[in-house]
Amino acid sequence: MAWYRKRFRLSPDSTGKKVFLEFEGIRQGGAFYLNGKNDRSPRERRDAFGFDITDNVKPAPQENLLAVRIDNSWSYREVATNSTFQWNDQNFYANYGGINKMFTCTVTDRLYQTLPLYSSLGTTGVYVYARLRHTS
């Protein structure tokens, strides 16, 4: 189990905008707290995910505190199914965990474009993405 803490301030020009946290991946289960409030759902991902923190983030110039608890134990069980992950074996995957990929805090206008890869943001509407086109 590991705890991470990050203190940050939004820039003054972020007033009235949307604020997201985007993680490229964690190992294995995570709980996220912003200014003492849990984001209400565990994250169990090795793939990218993100969530909207607009309602809980303090505006500039106030300081925000992000606390992240990551459980990378061999006995970790998925919250929804109570099953272990297939890679929870020392012969398959070394027990390195935590926030093992990049994460960012993104500030956007109220109208913004997101990527389908961040489906956990709970957004709906039209997505724009590239499709590989084969030519002969």
PDB file of C-alpha atoms in Angstrom:
ATOM      1  CA  MET A   1       0.000   0.000   0.000  1.00  0.00           C
ATOM      2  CA  ALA A   2       1.310   3.426  -0.898  1.00  0.00           C
ATOM      3  CA  TRP A   3       0.057   6.964  -0.370  1.00  0.00           C
ATOM      4  CA  TYR A   4       0.844   9.860  -2.675  1.00  0.00           C
ATOM      5  CA  ARG A   5       0.106  13.495  -1.950  1.00  0.00           C
ATOM      6  CA  LYS A   6       0.284  16.453  -4.277  1.00  0.00           C
ATOM      7  CA  ARG A   7      -0.454  20.058  -3.357  1.00  0.00           C
ATOM      8  CA  PHE A   8      -1.361  22.369  -6.214  1.00  0.00           C
ATOM      9  CA  ARG A   9      -2.996  25.680  -7.048  1.00  0.00           C
ATOM     10  CA  LEU A  10      -5.001  26.423 -10.150  1.00  0.00           C
ATOM     11  CA  SER A  11      -4.012  29.407 -12.239  1.00  0.00           C
ATOM     12  CA  PRO A  12      -6.170  32.534 -11.944  1.00  0.00           C
ATOM     13  CA  ASP A  13      -7.450  32.083 -15.517  1.00  0.00           C
ATOM     14  CA  SER A  14      -9.065  28.716 -14.581  1.00  0.00           C
ATOM     15  CA  THR A  15     -12.134  30.352 -13.009  1.00  0.00           C
ATOM     16  CA  GLY A  16     -15.348  29.012 -14.545  1.00  0.00           C
ATOM     17  CA  LYS A  17     -13.594  26.173 -16.366  1.00  0.00           C
ATOM     18  CA  LYS A  18     -13.705  22.361 -16.094  1.00  0.00           C
ATOM     19  CA  VAL A  19     -10.879  20.561 -14.266  1.00  0.00           C
ATOM     20  CA  PHE A  20      -9.980  16.901 -14.829  1.00  0.00           C
ATOM     21  CA  LEU A  21      -7.447  14.463 -13.432  1.00  0.00           C
ATOM     22  CA  GLU A  22      -6.193  12.029 -16.035  1.00  0.00           C
ATOM     23  CA  PHE A  23      -4.100   8.963 -15.176  1.00  0.00           C
ATOM     24  CA  GLU A  24      -2.307   6.853 -17.759  1.00  0.00           C
ATOM     25  CA  GLY A  25      -2.469   3.911 -15.352  1.00  0.00           C
ATOM     26  CA  ILE A  26      -2.048   2.669 -11.806  1.00  0.00           C
ATOM     27  CA  ARG A  27      -1.157  -0.695 -10.275  1.00  0.00           C
ATOM     28  CA  GLN A  28      -3.589  -2.044  -8.963  1.00  0.00           C
ATOM     29  CA  GLY A  29      -6.444  -0.460  -7.008  1.00  0.00           C
ATOM     30  CA  GLY A  30      -6.679   3.193  -6.116  1.00  0.00           C
ATOM     31  CA  ALA A  31      -8.737   5.524  -3.992  1.00  0.00           C
ATOM     32  CA  PHE A  32      -8.583   9.242  -4.722  1.00  0.00           C
ATOM     33  CA  TYR A  33      -9.245  12.107  -2.327  1.00  0.00           C
ATOM     34  CA  LEU A  34      -9.322  15.769  -3.255  1.00  0.00           C
ATOM     35  CA  ASN A  35      -9.355  18.185  -0.326  1.00  0.00           C
ATOM     36  CA  GLY A  36     -10.505  15.377   1.961  1.00  0.00           C
ATOM     37  CA  LYS A  37     -13.391  14.213  -0.250  1.00  0.00           C
ATOM     38  CA  ASN A  38     -13.355  10.738  -1.803  1.00  0.00           C
ATOM     39  CA  ASP A  39     -14.285  10.617  -5.464  1.00  0.00           C
ATOM     40  CA  ARG A  40     -16.807   7.861  -4.531  1.00  0.00           C
ATOM     41  CA  SER A  41     -15.527   4.990  -6.628  1.00  0.00           C
ATOM     42  CA  PRO A  42     -12.409   2.824  -6.587  1.00  0.00           C
ATOM     43  CA  ARG A  43     -10.234   2.701  -9.669  1.00  0.00           C
ATOM     44  CA  GLU A  44      -8.705  -0.604 -10.688  1.00  0.00           C
ATOM     45  CA  ARG A  45      -6.855   0.107 -13.841  1.00  0.00           C
ATOM     46  CA  ARG A  46      -3.714  -0.474 -15.735  1.00  0.00           C
ATOM     47  CA  ASP A  47      -5.204   1.466 -18.630  1.00  0.00           C
ATOM     48  CA  ALA A  48      -5.910   5.184 -18.834  1.00  0.00           C
ATOM     49  CA  PHE A  49      -8.783   6.768 -16.928  1.00  0.00           C
ATOM     50  CA  GLY A  50      -9.809  10.157 -15.710  1.00  0.00           C
ATOM     51  CA  PHE A  51     -12.405  11.962 -13.689  1.00  0.00           C
ATOM     52  CA  ASP A  52     -13.907  15.410 -13.330  1.00  0.00           C
ATOM     53  CA  ILE A  53     -12.814  17.262 -10.169  1.00  0.00           C
ATOM     54  CA  THR A  54     -14.461  20.582 -11.019  1.00  0.00           C
ATOM     55  CA  ASP A  55     -16.951  20.457  -8.136  1.00  0.00           C
ATOM     56  CA  ASN A  56     -14.331  19.709  -5.444  1.00  0.00           C
ATOM     57  CA  VAL A  57     -11.355  21.765  -6.565  1.00  0.00           C
ATOM     58  CA  LYS A  58     -10.662  25.065  -4.806  1.00  0.00           C
ATOM     59  CA  PRO A  59     -10.293  28.087  -7.089  1.00  0.00           C
ATOM     60  CA  ALA A  60      -7.123  30.135  -7.375  1.00  0.00           C
ATOM     61  CA  PRO A  61      -5.262  31.182  -5.284  1.00  0.00           C
ATOM     62  CA  GLN A  62      -6.351  28.557  -2.726  1.00  0.00           C
ATOM     63  CA  GLU A  63      -4.270  25.407  -2.294  1.00  0.00           C
ATOM     64  CA  ASN A  64      -5.674  21.964  -3.165  1.00  0.00           C
ATOM     65  CA  LEU A  65      -4.519  18.636  -1.767  1.00  0.00           C
ATOM     66  CA  LEU A  66      -4.786  15.461  -3.835  1.00  0.00           C
ATOM     67  CA  ALA A  67      -4.217  12.264  -1.838  1.00  0.00           C
ATOM     68  CA  VAL A  68      -4.052   8.917  -3.638  1.00  0.00           C
ATOM     69  CA  ARG A  69      -3.944   5.509  -1.949  1.00  0.00           C
ATOM     70  CA  ILE A  70      -2.749   2.663  -4.155  1.00  0.00           C
ATOM     71  CA  ASP A  71      -2.979  -0.989  -3.113  1.00  0.00           C
ATOM     72  CA  ASN A  72      -0.538  -3.186  -5.019  1.00  0.00           C
ATOM     73  CA  SER A  73      -0.540  -6.179  -2.678  1.00  0.00           C
ATOM     74  CA  TRP A  74      -0.450  -9.735  -4.056  1.00  0.00           C
ATOM     75  CA  SER A  75      -3.714 -10.446  -2.236  1.00  0.00           C
ATOM     76  CA  TYR A  76      -5.556  -7.482  -3.769  1.00  0.00           C
ATOM     77  CA  ARG A  77      -9.051  -8.356  -4.959  1.00  0.00           C
ATOM     78  CA  GLU A  78     -11.164  -6.441  -7.423  1.00  0.00           C
ATOM     79  CA  VAL A  79     -13.915  -4.548  -5.596  1.00  0.00           C
ATOM     80  CA  ALA A  80     -16.747  -5.438  -8.003  1.00  0.00           C
ATOM     81  CA  THR A  81     -16.058  -9.187  -8.297  1.00  0.00           C
ATOM     82  CA  ASN A  82     -13.828 -10.019  -5.311  1.00  0.00           C
ATOM     83  CA  SER A  83     -11.521 -11.826  -7.745  1.00  0.00           C
ATOM     84  CA  THR A  84      -7.768 -11.444  -8.027  1.00  0.00           C
ATOM     85  CA  PHE A  85      -6.193 -10.021 -11.142  1.00  0.00           C
ATOM     86  CA  GLN A  86      -4.601 -12.569 -13.457  1.00  0.00           C
ATOM     87  CA  TRP A  87      -1.221 -10.820 -13.199  1.00  0.00           C
ATOM     88  CA  ASN A  88      -1.199 -11.122  -9.378  1.00  0.00           C
ATOM     89  CA  ASP A  89       1.476 -13.748  -9.487  1.00  0.00           C
ATOM     90  CA  GLN A  90       5.149 -13.141  -8.813  1.00  0.00           C
ATOM     91  CA  ASN A  91       6.012 -15.399 -11.756  1.00  0.00           C
ATOM     92  CA  PHE A  92       3.962 -13.264 -14.109  1.00  0.00           C
ATOM     93  CA  TYR A  93       4.426  -9.696 -12.930  1.00  0.00           C
ATOM     94  CA  ALA A  94       6.828  -8.235 -10.429  1.00  0.00           C
ATOM     95  CA  ASN A  95       5.082  -6.598  -7.481  1.00  0.00           C
ATOM     96  CA  TYR A  96       5.832  -3.034  -8.471  1.00  0.00           C
ATOM     97  CA  GLY A  97       2.922  -0.759  -8.056  1.00  0.00           C
ATOM     98  CA  GLY A  98       1.613   2.651  -7.399  1.00  0.00           C
ATOM     99  CA  ILE A  99       1.230   5.411  -9.910  1.00  0.00           C
ATOM    100  CA  ASN A 100       3.536   3.885 -12.466  1.00  0.00           C
ATOM    101  CA  LYS A 101       2.602   6.108 -15.410  1.00  0.00           C
ATOM    102  CA  MET A 102       2.066   9.813 -16.020  1.00  0.00           C
ATOM    103  CA  PHE A 103      -0.886  11.753 -14.646  1.00  0.00           C
ATOM    104  CA  THR A 104      -2.032  15.248 -15.444  1.00  0.00           C
ATOM    105  CA  CYS A 105      -4.431  17.891 -14.232  1.00  0.00           C
ATOM    106  CA  THR A 106      -6.195  19.363 -17.255  1.00  0.00           C
ATOM    107  CA  VAL A 107      -8.177  22.602 -17.299  1.00  0.00           C
ATOM    108  CA  THR A 108     -10.584  23.078 -20.201  1.00  0.00           C
ATOM    109  CA  ASP A 109     -13.355  25.413 -21.224  1.00  0.00           C
ATOM    110  CA  ARG A 110     -16.896  24.350 -20.315  1.00  0.00           C
ATOM    111  CA  LEU A 111     -17.258  23.093 -23.886  1.00  0.00           C
ATOM    112  CA  TYR A 112     -14.425  20.678 -24.562  1.00  0.00           C
ATOM    113  CA  GLN A 113     -13.393  17.647 -26.561  1.00  0.00           C
ATOM    114  CA  THR A 114     -12.376  14.468 -24.769  1.00  0.00           C
ATOM    115  CA  LEU A 115     -10.950  11.190 -25.994  1.00  0.00           C
ATOM    116  CA  PRO A 116     -12.952   7.925 -25.987  1.00  0.00           C
ATOM    117  CA  LEU A 117     -10.146   6.436 -23.944  1.00  0.00           C
ATOM    118  CA  TYR A 118     -11.368   8.452 -20.949  1.00  0.00           C
ATOM    119  CA  SER A 119     -14.798   6.820 -20.927  1.00  0.00           C
ATOM    120  CA  SER A 120     -14.781   6.755 -17.122  1.00  0.00           C
ATOM    121  CA  LEU A 121     -15.324  10.521 -17.187  1.00  0.00           C
ATOM    122  CA  GLY A 122     -18.997   9.704 -17.796  1.00  0.00           C
ATOM    123  CA  THR A 123     -19.253  12.100 -20.709  1.00  0.00           C
ATOM    124  CA  THR A 124     -21.815  11.680 -23.459  1.00  0.00           C
ATOM    125  CA  GLY A 125     -22.081  13.091 -26.936  1.00  0.00           C
ATOM    126  CA  VAL A 126     -19.998  13.111 -30.068  1.00  0.00           C
ATOM    127  CA  TYR A 127     -16.389  11.947 -29.954  1.00  0.00           C
ATOM    128  CA  VAL A 128     -13.765  12.796 -32.524  1.00  0.00           C
ATOM    129  CA  TYR A 129     -11.028  10.278 -33.228  1.00  0.00           C
ATOM    130  CA  ALA A 130      -8.727   9.254 -36.054  1.00  0.00           C
ATOM    131  CA  ARG A 131      -9.266   6.132 -38.088  1.00  0.00           C
ATOM    132  CA  LEU A 132      -6.435   4.509 -40.023  1.00  0.00           C
ATOM    133  CA  ARG A 133      -7.270   4.443 -43.694  1.00  0.00           C
ATOM    134  CA  HIS A 134      -5.667   1.843 -45.936  1.00  0.00           C
ATOM    135  CA  THR A 135      -5.016   2.756 -49.547  1.00  0.00           C
ATOM    136  CA  SER A 136      -4.011   0.431 -52.338  1.00  0.00           C
TER     137      SER A 136
END
